[in-house]
PDB file of C-alpha atoms and ligand atoms in Angstrom:
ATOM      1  CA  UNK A1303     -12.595   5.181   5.537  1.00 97.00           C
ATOM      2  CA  UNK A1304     -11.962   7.748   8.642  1.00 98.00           C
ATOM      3  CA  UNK A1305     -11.252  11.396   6.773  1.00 97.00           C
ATOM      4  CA  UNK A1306      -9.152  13.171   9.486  1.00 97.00           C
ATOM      5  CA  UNK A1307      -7.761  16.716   9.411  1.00 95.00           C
ATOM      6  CA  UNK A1308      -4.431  17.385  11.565  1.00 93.00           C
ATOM      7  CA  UNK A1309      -1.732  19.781  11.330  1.00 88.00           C
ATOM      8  CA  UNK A1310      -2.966  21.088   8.079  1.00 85.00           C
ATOM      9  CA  UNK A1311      -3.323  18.072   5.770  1.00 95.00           C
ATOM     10  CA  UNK A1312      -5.971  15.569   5.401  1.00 94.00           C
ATOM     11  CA  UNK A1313      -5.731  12.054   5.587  1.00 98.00           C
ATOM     12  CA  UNK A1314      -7.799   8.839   5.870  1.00 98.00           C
ATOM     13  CA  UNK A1315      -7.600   5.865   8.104  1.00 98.00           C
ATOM     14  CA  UNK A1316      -9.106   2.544   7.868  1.00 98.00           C
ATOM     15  CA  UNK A1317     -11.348   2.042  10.739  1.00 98.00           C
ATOM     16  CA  UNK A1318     -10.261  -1.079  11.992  1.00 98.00           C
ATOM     17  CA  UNK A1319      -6.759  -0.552  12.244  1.00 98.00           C
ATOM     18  CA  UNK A1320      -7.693   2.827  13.803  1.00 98.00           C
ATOM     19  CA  UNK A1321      -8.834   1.118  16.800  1.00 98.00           C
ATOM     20  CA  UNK A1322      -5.739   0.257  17.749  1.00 98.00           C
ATOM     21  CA  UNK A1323      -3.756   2.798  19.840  1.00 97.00           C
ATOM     22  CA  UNK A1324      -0.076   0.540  18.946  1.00 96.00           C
ATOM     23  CA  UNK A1325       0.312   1.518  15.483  1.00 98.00           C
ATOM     24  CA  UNK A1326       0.470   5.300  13.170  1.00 98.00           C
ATOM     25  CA  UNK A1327      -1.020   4.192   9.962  1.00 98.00           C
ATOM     26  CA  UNK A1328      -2.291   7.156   6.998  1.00 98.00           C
ATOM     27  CA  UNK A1329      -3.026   6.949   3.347  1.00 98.00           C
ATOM     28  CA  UNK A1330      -2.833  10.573   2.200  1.00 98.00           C
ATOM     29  CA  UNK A1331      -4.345  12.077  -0.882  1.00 98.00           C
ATOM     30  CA  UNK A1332      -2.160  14.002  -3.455  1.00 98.00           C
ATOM     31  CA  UNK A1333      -3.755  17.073  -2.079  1.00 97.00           C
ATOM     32  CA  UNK A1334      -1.801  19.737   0.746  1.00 97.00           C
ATOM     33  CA  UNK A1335       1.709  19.455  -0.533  1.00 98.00           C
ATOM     34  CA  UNK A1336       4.211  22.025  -2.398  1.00 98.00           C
ATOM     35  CA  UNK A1337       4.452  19.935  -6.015  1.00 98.00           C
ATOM     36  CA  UNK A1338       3.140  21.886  -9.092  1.00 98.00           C
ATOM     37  CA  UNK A1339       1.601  19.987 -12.145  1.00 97.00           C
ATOM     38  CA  UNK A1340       1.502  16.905 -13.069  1.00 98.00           C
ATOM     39  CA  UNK A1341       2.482  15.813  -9.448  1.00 98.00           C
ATOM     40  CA  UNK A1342       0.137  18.530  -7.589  1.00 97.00           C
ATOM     41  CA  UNK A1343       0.941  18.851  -4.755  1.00 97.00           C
ATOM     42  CA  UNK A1344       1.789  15.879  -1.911  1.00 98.00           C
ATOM     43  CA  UNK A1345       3.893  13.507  -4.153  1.00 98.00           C
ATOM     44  CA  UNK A1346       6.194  11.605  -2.300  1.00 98.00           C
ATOM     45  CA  UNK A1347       8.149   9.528  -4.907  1.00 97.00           C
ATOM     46  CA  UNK A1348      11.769  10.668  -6.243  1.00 96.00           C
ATOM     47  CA  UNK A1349      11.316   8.722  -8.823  1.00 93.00           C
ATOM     48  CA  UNK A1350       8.565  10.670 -10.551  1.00 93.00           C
ATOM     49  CA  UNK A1351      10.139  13.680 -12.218  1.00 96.00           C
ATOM     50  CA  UNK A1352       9.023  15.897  -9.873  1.00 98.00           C
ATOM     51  CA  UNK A1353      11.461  18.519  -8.038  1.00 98.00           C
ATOM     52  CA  UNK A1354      13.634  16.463  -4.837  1.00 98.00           C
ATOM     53  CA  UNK A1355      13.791  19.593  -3.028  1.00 98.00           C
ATOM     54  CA  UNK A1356       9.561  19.637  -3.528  1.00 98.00           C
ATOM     55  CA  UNK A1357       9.196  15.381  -2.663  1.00 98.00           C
ATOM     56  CA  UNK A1358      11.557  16.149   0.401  1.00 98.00           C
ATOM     57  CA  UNK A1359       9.258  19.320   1.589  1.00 98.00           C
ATOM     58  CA  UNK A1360       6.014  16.727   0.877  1.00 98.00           C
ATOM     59  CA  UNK A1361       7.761  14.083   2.990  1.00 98.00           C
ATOM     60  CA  UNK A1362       8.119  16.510   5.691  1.00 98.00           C
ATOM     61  CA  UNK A1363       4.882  17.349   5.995  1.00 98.00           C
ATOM     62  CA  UNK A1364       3.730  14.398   6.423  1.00 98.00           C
ATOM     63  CA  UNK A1365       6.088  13.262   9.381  1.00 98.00           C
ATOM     64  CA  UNK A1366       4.565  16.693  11.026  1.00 97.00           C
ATOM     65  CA  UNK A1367       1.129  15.552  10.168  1.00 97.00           C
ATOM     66  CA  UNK A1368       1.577  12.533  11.940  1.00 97.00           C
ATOM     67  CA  UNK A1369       3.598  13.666  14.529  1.00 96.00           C
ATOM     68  CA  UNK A1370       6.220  10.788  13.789  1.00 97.00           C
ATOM     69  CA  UNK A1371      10.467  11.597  12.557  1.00 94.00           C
ATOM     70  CA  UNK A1372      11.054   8.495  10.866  1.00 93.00           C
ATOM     71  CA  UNK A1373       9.203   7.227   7.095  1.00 96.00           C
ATOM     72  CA  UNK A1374      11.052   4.089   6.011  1.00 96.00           C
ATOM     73  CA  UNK A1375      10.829   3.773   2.034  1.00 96.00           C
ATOM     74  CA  UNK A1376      11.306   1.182  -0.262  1.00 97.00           C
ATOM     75  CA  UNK A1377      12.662   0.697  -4.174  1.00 96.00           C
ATOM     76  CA  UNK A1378       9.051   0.047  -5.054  1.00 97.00           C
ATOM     77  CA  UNK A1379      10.066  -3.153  -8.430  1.00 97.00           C
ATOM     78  CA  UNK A1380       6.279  -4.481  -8.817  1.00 96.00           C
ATOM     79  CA  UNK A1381       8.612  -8.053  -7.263  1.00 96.00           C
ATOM     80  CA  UNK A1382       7.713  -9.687  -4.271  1.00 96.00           C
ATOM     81  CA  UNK A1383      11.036  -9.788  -2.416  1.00 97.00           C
ATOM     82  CA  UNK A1384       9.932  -8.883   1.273  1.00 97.00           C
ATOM     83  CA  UNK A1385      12.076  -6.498   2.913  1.00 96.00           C
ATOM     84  CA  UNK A1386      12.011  -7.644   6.931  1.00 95.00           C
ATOM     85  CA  UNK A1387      12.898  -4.965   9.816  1.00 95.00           C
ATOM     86  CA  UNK A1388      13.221  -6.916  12.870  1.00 94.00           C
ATOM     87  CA  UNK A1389      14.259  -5.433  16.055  1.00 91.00           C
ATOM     88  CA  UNK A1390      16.357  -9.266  16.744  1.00 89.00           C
ATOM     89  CA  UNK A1391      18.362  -8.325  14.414  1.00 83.00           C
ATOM     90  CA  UNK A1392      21.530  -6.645  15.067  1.00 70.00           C
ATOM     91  CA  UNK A1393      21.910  -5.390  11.418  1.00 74.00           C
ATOM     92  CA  UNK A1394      19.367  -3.746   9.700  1.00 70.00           C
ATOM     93  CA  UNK A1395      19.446  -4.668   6.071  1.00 74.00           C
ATOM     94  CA  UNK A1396      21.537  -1.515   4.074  1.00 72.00           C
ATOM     95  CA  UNK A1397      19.061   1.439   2.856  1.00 74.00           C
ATOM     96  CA  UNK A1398      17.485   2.268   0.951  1.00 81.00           C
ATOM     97  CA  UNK A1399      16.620  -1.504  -0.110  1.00 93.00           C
ATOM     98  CA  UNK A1400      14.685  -2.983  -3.174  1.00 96.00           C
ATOM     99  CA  UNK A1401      11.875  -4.767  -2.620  1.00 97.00           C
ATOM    100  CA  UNK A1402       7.252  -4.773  -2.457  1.00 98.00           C
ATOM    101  CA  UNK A1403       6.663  -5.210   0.915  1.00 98.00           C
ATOM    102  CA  UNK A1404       8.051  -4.445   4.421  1.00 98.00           C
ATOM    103  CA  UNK A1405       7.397  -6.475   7.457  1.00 98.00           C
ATOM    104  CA  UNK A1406       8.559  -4.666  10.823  1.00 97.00           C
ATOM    105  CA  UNK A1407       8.255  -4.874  14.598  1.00 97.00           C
ATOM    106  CA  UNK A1408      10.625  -1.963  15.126  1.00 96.00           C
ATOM    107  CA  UNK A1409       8.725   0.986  17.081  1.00 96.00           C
ATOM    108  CA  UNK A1410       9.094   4.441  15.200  1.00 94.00           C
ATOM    109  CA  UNK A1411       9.855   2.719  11.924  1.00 95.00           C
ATOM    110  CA  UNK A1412       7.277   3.974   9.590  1.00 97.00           C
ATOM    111  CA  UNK A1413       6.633   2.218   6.537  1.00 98.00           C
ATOM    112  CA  UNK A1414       5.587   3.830   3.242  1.00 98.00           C
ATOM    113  CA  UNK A1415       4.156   2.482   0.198  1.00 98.00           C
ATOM    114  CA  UNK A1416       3.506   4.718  -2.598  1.00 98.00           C
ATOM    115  CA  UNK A1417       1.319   4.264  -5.093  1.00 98.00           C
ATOM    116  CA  UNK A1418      -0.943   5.661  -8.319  1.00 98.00           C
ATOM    117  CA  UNK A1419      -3.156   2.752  -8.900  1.00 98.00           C
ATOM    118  CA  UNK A1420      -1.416   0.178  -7.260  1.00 98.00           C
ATOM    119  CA  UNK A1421      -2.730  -1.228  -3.774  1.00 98.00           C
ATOM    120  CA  UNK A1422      -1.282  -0.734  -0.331  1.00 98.00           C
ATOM    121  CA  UNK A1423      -2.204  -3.283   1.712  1.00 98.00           C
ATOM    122  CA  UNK A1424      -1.827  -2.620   5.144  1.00 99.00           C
ATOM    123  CA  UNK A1425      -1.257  -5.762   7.739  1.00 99.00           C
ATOM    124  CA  UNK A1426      -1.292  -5.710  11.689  1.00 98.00           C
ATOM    125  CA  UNK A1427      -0.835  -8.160  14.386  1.00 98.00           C
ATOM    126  CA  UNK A1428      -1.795  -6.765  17.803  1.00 98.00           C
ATOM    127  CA  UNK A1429      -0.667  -9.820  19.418  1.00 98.00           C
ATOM    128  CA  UNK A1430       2.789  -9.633  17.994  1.00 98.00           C
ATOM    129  CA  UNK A1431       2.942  -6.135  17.730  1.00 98.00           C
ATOM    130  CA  UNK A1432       3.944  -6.643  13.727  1.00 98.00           C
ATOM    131  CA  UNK A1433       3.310  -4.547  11.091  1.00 98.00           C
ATOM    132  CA  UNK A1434       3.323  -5.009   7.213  1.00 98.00           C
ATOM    133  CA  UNK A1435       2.738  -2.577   3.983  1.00 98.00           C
ATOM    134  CA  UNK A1436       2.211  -4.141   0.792  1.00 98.00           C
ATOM    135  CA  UNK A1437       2.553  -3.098  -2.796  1.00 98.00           C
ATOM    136  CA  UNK A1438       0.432  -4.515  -4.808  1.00 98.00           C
ATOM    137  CA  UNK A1439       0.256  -3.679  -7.862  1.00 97.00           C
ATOM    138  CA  UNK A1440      -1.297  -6.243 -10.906  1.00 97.00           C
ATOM    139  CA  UNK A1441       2.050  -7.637 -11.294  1.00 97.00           C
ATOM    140  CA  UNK A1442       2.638  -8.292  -7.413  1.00 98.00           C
ATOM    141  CA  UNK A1443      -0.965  -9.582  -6.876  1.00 98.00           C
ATOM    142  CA  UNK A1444      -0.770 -12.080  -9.648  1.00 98.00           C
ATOM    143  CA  UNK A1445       2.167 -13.630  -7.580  1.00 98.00           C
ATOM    144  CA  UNK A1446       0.259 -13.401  -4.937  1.00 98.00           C
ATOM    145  CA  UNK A1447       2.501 -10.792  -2.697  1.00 98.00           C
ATOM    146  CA  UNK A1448      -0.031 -10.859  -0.204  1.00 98.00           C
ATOM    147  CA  UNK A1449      -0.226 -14.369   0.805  1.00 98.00           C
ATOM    148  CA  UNK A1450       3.700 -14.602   0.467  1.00 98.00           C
ATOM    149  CA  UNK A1451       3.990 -11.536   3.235  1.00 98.00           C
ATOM    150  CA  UNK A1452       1.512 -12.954   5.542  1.00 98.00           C
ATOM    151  CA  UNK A1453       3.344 -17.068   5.317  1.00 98.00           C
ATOM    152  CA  UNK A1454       6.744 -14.451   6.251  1.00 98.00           C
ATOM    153  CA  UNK A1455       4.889 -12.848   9.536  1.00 98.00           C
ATOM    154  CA  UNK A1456       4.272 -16.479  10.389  1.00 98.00           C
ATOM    155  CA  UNK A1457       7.530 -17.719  10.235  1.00 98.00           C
ATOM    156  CA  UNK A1458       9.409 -15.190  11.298  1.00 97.00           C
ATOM    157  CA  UNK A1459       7.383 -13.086  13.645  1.00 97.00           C
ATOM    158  CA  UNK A1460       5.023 -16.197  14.544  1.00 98.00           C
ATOM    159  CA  UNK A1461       1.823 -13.982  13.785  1.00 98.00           C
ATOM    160  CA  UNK A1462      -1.335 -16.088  13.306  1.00 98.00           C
ATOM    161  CA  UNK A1463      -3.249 -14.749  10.404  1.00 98.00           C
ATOM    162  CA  UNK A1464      -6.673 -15.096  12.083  1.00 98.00           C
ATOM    163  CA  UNK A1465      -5.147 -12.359  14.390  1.00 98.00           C
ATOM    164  CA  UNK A1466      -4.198 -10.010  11.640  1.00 98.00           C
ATOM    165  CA  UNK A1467      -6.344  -6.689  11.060  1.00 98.00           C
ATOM    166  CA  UNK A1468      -5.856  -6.023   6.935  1.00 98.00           C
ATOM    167  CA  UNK A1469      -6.762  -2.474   4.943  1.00 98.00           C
ATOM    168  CA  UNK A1470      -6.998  -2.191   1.410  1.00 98.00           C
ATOM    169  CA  UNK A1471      -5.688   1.272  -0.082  1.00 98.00           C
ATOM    170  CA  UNK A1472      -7.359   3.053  -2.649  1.00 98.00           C
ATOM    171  CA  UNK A1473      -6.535   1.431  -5.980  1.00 98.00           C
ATOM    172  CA  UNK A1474      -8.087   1.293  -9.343  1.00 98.00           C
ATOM    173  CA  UNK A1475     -11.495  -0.039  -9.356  1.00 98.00           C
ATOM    174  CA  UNK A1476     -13.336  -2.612 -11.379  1.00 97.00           C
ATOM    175  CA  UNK A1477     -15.247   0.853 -13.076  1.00 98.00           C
ATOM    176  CA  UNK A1478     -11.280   1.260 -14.886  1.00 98.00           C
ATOM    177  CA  UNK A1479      -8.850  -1.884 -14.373  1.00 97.00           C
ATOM    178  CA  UNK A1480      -9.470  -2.707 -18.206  1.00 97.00           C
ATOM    179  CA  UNK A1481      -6.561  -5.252 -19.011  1.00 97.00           C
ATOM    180  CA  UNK A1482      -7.027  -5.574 -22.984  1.00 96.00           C
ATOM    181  CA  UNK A1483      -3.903  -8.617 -23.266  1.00 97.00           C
ATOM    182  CA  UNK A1484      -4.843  -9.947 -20.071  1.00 97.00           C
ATOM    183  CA  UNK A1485      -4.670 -13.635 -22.051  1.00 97.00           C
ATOM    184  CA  UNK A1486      -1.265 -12.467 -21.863  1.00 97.00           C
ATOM    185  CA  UNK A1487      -0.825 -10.768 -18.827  1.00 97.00           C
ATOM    186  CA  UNK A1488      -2.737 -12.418 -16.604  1.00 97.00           C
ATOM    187  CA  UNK A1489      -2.632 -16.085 -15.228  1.00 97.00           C
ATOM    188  CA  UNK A1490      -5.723 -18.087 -15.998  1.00 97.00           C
ATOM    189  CA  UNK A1491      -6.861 -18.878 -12.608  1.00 97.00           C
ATOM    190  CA  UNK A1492      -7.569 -15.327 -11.978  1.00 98.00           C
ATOM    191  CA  UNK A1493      -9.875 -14.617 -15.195  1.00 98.00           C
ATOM    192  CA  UNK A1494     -12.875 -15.273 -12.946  1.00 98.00           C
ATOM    193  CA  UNK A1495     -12.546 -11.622 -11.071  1.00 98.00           C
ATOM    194  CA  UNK A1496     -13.044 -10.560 -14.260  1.00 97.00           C
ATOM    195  CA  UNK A1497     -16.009  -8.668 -15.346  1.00 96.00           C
ATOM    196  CA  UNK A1498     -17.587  -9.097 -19.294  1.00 94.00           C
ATOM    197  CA  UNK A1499     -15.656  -6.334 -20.702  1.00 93.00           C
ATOM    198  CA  UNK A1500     -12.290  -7.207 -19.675  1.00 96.00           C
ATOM    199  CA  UNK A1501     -11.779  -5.443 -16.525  1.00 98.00           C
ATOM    200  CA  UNK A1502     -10.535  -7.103 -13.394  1.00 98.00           C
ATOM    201  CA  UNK A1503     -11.551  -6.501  -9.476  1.00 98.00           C
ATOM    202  CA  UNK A1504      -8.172  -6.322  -8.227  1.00 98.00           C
ATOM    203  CA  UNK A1505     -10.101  -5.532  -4.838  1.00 98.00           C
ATOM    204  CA  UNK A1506     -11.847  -8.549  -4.392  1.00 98.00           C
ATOM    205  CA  UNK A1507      -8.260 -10.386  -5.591  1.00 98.00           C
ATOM    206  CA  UNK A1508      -6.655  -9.095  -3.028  1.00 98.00           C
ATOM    207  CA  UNK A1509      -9.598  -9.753  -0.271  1.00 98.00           C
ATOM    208  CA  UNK A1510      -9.468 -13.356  -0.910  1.00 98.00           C
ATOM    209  CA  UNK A1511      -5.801 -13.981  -1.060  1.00 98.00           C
ATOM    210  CA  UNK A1512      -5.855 -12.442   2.048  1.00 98.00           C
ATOM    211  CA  UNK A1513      -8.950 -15.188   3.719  1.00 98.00           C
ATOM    212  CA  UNK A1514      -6.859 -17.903   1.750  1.00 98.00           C
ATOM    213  CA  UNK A1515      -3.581 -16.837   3.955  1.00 98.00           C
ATOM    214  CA  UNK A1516      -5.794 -17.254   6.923  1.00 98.00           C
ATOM    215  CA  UNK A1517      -6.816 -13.476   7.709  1.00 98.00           C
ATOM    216  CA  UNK A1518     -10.897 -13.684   9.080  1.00 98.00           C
ATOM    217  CA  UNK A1519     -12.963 -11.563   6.166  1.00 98.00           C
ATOM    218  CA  UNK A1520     -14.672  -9.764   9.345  1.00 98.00           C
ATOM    219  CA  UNK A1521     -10.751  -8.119   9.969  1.00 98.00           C
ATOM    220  CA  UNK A1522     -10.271  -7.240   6.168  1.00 98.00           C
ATOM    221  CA  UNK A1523     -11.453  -3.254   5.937  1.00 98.00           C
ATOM    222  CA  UNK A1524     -11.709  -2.706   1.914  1.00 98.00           C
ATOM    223  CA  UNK A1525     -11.269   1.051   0.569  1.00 97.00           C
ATOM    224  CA  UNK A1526     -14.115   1.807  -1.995  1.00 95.00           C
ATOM    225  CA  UNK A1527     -12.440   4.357  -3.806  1.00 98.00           C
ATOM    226  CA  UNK A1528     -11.365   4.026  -7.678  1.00 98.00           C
ATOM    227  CA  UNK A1529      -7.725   6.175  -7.823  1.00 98.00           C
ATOM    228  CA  UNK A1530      -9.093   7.172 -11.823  1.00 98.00           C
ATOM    229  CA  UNK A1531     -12.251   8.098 -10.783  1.00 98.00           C
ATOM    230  CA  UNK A1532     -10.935   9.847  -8.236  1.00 98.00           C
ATOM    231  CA  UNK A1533      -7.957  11.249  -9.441  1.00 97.00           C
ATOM    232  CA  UNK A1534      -8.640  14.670  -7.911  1.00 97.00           C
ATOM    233  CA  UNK A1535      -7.930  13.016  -4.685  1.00 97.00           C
ATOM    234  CA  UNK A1536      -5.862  10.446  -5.584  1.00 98.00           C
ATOM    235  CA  UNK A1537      -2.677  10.520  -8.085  1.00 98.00           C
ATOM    236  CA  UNK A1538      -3.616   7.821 -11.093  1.00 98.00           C
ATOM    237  CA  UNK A1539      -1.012   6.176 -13.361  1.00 97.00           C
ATOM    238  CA  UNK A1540      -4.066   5.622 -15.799  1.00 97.00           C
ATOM    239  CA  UNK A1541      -5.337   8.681 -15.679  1.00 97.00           C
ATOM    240  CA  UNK A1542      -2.368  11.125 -16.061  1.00 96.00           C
ATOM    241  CA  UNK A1543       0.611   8.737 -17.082  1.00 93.00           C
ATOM    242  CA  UNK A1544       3.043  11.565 -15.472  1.00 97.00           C
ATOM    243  CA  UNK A1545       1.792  11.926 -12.647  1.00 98.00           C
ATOM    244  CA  UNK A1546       2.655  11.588  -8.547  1.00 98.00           C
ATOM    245  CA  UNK A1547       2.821   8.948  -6.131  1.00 98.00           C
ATOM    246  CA  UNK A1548       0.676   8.910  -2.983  1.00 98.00           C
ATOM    247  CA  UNK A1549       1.653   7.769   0.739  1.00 98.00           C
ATOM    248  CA  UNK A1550       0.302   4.882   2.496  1.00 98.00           C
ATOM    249  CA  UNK A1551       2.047   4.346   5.947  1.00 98.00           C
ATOM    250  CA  UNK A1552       1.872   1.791   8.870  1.00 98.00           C
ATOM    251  CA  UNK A1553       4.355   1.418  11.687  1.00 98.00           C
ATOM    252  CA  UNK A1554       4.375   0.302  15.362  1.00 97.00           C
ATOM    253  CA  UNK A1555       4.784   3.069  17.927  1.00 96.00           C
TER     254      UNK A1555
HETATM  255 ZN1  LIG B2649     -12.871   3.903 -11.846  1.00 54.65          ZN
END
């Protein structure tokens, strides 16, 4: 991923989304923002624990980062209702709204996903000029989110998937997915990402749902971070239990 420094944080891009001037898209680290421990410093959940008047400050900073006055958040449920901002509509649907993914085609609407473990998938049609952010946590990805958000861009924003440019957020590797009641948890048809002692590649999951909804594996950019190995950089459910959320963020200029 593309590590760029602006207006005194740090964030990283995926390089194939970054080559297209249409869109603002970030995933920032935990690391620039006002929080003290456990959510040091750039948590941007209000659902954490953590100070509002801190998460508001965090939020800021980020919108003056990326030069932008508008992030569009979601009631993150681990679900897979789709929440869908379309500028045909005369009525946007009432905020702040439940839901795991956000489809949009609304310039200046800036769509956050925030996450400690947990995928953001980013989605982008050039062609339509359609965006998508994706949570993806276990839960979401064993319903298959992914492919359910990209069959929604096709019939309501008529993308073609074979036009779609996809990122994968940092998320919790193979290294530390360990999923001890995953004869429970997890459906059998996804036992084969999993390695001999019980952890799961969430990464490669999510990679081929997204070639099985029709996106070409040459447009699919994959982050290679673990959040738990990296939890320096990244906040990490598994790793600190209380702990922040960090931003990922996609929207069409
Ligand atoms: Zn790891």
């Amino acid at each position: 991923m593309i590590n760029i420094q602006k207006n005194g944080l740090s964030f990283f891009q995926f390089p194939n989304l970054a080559e297209y001037p249409g869109i603002c898209h970030g995933i920032f680290t935990r690391k620039g923002g006002v929080s003290s421990q456990p959510y040091d410093s750039l948590n941007t959940s209000l659902n954490s624990g953590d100070l509002e008047t801190n998460v508001i400050k965090n939020r800021s900073l980020i919108l003056q980062c990326l030069e932008i006055d508008n992030l569009f958040f979601i009631n993150q449920v681990h679900g897979t209702d789709i929440v869908v901002l379309n500028k045909k509509d005369c009525q946007p649907p009432d905020y702040p709204v439940t839901g795991d993914a956000v489809i949009s085609n609304i310039p200046g609407k800036n769509i956050v996903i925030q996450t400690a473990d947990c995928q953001a998938v980013l989605l982008y049609d050039a062609h339509k000029q359609t965006a998508a952010n994706i949570h993806a946590g276990w839960r979401g990805s064993i319903q298959n989110i992914i492919g359910k958000t990209i069959q929604k861009m096709e019939k309501i924003f008529k993308c073609n998937p074979a036009h779609i440019t996809a990122g994968i957020g940092p998320a919790l590797g193979l290294c530390c997915a360990e999923f001890i009641n995953y004869k429970k948890e997890i459906p059998e048809k996804y036992w084969k990402y999993k390695n001999n002692s019980n952890h799961f590649d969430f990464y490669a999951v999510s990679r081929d749902q997204l070639c099985n909804a029709g996106v070409l594996p040459e447009n699919i950019f994959s982050s290679s971070f673990c959040t738990k190995c990296s939890s320096s950089l990244f906040f990490s459910f598994r790793k600190n239990k209380t702990t922040g959320r960090f931003a990922s963020i996609i929207g069409i200029k």
